[in-house]
C-alpha atoms as one frame of an Amber mdcrd trajectory, in Angstrom:
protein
 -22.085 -17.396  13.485 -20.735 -15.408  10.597 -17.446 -14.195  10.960 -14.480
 -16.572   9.976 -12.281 -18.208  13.155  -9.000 -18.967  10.488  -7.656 -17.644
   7.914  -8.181 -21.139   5.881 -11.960 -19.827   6.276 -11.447 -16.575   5.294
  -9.494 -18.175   2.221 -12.155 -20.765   1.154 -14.891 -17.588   1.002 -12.685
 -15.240  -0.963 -10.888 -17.469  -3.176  -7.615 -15.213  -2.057  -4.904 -16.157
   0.174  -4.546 -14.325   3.681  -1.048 -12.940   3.327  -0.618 -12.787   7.328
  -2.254 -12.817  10.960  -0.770 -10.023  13.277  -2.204 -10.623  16.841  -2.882
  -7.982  19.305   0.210  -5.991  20.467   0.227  -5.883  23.979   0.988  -2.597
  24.288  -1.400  -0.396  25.190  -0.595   3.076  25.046  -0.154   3.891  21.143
   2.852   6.221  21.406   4.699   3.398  23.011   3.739   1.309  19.990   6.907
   0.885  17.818   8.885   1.177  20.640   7.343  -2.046  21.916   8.474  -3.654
  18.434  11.707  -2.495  18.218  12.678  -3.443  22.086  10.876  -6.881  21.732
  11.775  -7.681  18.007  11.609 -11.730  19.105   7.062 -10.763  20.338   5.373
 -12.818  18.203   3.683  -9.486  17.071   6.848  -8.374  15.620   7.612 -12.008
  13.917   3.817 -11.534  12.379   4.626  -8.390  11.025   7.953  -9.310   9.370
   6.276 -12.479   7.652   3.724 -10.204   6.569   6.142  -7.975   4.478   7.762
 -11.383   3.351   4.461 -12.732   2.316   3.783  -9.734   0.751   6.885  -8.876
  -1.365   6.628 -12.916  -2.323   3.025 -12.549  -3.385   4.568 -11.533  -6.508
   8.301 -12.191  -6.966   8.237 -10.848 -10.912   6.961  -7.192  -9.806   6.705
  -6.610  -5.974   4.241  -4.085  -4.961   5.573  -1.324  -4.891   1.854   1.155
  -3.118   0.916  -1.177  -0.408  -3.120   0.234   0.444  -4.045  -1.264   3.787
  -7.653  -1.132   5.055 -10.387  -3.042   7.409 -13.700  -3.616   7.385 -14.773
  -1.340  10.571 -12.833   1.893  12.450 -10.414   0.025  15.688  -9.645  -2.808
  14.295  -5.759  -2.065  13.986  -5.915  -0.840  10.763  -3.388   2.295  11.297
  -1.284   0.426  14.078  -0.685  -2.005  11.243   0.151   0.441   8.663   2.839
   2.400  10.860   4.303  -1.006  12.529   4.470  -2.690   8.574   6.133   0.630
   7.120   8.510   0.346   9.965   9.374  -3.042   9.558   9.722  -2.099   5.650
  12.069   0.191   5.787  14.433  -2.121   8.237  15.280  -3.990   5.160  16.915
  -0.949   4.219  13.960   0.677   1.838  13.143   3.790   1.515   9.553   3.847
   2.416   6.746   6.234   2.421   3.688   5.951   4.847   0.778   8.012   3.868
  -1.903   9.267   6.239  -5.178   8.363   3.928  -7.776   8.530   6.280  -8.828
  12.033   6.144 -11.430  11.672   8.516 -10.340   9.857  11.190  -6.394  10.998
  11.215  -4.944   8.208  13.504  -1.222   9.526  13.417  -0.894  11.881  15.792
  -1.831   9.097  18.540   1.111   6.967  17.550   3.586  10.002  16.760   4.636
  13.482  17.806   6.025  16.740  16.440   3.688  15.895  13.313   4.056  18.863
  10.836   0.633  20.547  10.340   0.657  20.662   6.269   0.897  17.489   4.181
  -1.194  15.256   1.593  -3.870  17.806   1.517  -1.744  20.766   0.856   0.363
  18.891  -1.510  -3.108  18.349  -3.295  -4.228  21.384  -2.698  -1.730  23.355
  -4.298  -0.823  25.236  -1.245   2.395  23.136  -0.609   5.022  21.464  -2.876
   5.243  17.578  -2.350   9.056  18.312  -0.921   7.710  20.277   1.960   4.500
  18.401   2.370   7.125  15.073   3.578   8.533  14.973   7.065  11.007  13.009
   8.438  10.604  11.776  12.289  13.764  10.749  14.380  12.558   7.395  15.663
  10.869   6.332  12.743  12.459   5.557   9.777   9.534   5.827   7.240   8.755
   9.403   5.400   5.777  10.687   6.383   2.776  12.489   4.598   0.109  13.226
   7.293  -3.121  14.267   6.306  -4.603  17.092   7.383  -8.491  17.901   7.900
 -10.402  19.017   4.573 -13.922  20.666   3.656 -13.465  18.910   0.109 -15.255
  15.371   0.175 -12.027  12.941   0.362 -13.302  10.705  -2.704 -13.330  13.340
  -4.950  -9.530  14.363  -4.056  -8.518  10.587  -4.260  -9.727   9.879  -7.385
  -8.133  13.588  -8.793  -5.602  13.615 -11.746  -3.549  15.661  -8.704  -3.527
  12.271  -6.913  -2.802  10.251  -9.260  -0.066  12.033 -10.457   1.431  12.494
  -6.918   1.577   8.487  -6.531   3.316   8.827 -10.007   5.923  11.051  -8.818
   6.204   9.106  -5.512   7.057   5.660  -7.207  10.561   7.378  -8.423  11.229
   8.532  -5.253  10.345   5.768  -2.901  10.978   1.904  -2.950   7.610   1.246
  -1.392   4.275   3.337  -0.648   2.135   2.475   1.660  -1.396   3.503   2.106
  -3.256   3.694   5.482  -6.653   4.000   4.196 -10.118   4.691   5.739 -12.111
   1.064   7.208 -14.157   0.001   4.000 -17.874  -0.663   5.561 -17.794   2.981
   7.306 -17.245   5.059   4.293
């Protein structure tokens, strides 16, 4: 047996504390997803993910985080269902919040949302579209978007770019919170 059953495990090996548990959503179908939350805000998924964002913003009361990167070890393990469903619950505390579609590979959004614009982060990085017209707005989810878009260019290299880094720059005046749905850590 290697895996840890509790988060007091999973504490004792890392030395870190586990800022939340979310358990499985029961819904199934992904587009029906936040809907799910916002009709059944009393699910014990949707208490899970509002003491998550109170964990987190108490982890440090001096200087919240302000980019929020969420990963997981392995692809399907709720990774991006976490990332859209905390951003949402974010920005009902009346932030202005910015979810970014990180995982260049995999792009996860489009199974959770529609009408998805078909330039963003890449473009924006690119050079081949300003950072104003690379973020869309959804009605039905409150977050900004900036969706990723498939690339030749090896994702690494455009992550660790001066172009990224001063995009995140730019993005902490604009937004209250970022948050980062990254690819799963052991696959890449």
């Amino acid at each position: 047996n290697r895996c840890f059953r509790t988060a007091q495990d999973l504490e004792e090996y890392c030395g870190l504390p586990v800022l939340g548990q979310v358990p499985i959503i029961p819904e199934q179908d992904r587009k029906q997803l936040l809907s799910f939350l916002a009709d059944h805000p009393a699910s014990d998924s949707a208490e899970a993910l509002r003491n998550l964002r109170t964990s987190t913003f108490l982890s440090n009361v001096d200087e919240p985080p302000q980019v929020i990167v969420l990963t997981s070890p392995m692809p399907g393990e709720g990774k991006t269902t976490i990332s859209l469903a905390f951003a949402q619950t974010l920005s009902g505390l009346g932030k202005k919040v910015l979810l970014i579609e990180g995982d260049v590979r995999r792009r996860m959004f489009h199974h959770y949302l529609e009408d998805l614009p078909s330039a963003g982060l890449i473009s924006q990085l690119l050079g081949t579209s300003s950072l104003d017209n690379a973020i869309c707005s959804l009605a039905g989810f409150a977050p900004d978007l900036l969706i990723a878009e498939r690339v030749s260019t090896n994702a690494a290299d455009l992550f660790s770019s001066a172009k990224f880094r001063d995009t995140i720059a730019e993005l902490r005046n604009r937004y209250d919170v970022i948050v980062i749905d990254t690819p799963p850590v052991l696959a890449v």
